[in-house]
Coordinates of C-alpha atoms in Angstrom, one line a residue:
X1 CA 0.0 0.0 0.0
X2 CA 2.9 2.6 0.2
X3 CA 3.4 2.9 -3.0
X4 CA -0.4 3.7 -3.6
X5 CA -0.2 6.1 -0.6
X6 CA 3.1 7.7 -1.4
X7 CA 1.5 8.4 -5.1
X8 CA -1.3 9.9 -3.8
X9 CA 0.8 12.1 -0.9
X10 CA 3.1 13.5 -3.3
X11 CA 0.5 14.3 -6.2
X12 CA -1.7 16.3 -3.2
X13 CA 1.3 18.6 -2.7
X14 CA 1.5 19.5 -6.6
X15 CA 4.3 17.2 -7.6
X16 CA 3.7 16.0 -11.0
X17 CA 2.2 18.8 -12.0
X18 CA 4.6 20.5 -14.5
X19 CA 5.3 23.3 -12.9
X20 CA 7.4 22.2 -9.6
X21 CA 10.6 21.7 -8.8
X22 CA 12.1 18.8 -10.5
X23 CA 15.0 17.7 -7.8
X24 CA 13.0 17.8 -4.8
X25 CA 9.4 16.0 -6.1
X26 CA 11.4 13.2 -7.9
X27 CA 13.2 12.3 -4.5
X28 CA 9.9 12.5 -2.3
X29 CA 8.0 10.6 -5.0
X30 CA 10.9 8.0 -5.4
X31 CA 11.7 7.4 -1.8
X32 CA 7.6 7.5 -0.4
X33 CA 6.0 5.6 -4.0
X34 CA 9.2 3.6 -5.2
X35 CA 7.9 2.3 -8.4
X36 CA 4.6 3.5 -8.7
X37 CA 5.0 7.2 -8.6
X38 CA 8.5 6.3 -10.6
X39 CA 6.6 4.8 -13.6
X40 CA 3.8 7.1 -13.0
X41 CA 6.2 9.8 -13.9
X42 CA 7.0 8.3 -16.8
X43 CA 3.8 7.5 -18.0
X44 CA 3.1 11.5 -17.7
X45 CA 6.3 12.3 -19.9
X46 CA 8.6 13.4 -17.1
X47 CA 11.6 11.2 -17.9
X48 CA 14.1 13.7 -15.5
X49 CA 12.0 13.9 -12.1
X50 CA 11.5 10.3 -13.2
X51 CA 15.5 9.9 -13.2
X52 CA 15.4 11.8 -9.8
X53 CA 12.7 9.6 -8.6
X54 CA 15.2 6.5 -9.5
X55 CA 17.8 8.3 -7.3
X56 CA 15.6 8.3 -4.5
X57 CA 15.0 4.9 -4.4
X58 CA 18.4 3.7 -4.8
X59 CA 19.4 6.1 -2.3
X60 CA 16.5 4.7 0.1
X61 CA 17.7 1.3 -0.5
X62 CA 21.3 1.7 0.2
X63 CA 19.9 3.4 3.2
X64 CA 18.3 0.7 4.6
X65 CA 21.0 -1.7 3.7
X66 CA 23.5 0.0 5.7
X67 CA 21.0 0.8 8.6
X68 CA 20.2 -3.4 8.5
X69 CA 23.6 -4.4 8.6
X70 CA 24.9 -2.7 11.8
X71 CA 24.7 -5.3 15.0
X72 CA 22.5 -2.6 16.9
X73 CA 19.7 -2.7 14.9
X74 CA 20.3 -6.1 13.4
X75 CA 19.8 -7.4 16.9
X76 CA 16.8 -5.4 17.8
X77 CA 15.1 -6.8 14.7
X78 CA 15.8 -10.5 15.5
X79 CA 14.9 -9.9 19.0
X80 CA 11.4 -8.7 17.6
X81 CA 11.1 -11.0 15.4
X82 CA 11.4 -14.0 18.1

């Protein structure tokens, strides 16, 4: 559902529309909607807040990687998960 959500979010505050700020709507709708908001750019014909919205998500995911990997956190999510 986050992708959905995100989509929806991000279109509310005027991204997508044409005349915003490229840079800052493709990260918000690549890191909150991941690949729907990133084809949904597409779809529209905005291939460079589509490129940004890419960035985001790589971005996010190394993110999370690294955040995952540490013992702190690793540790705190295996304890939940028991």
């Amino acid at each position: 559902y986050g992708g959905a959500f995100g989509l929806g979010i991000t279109r509310f505050l005027g991204c997508g529309s044409g005349q915003d700020n490229k840079a800052p709507c493709g990260l918000a709708m690549g890191v909150s909607s991941h690949g729907v908001g990133t084809a949904s750019l597409i779809q529209n014909g905005d291939p460079d807040t589509a490129a940004l919205a890419s960035v985001g998500m790589i971005l996010t995911g190394v993110f999370h990687t690294l955040l995952c990997a540490t013992p702190a956190v690793r540790n705190a999510v295996h304890a939940l998960a028991r």
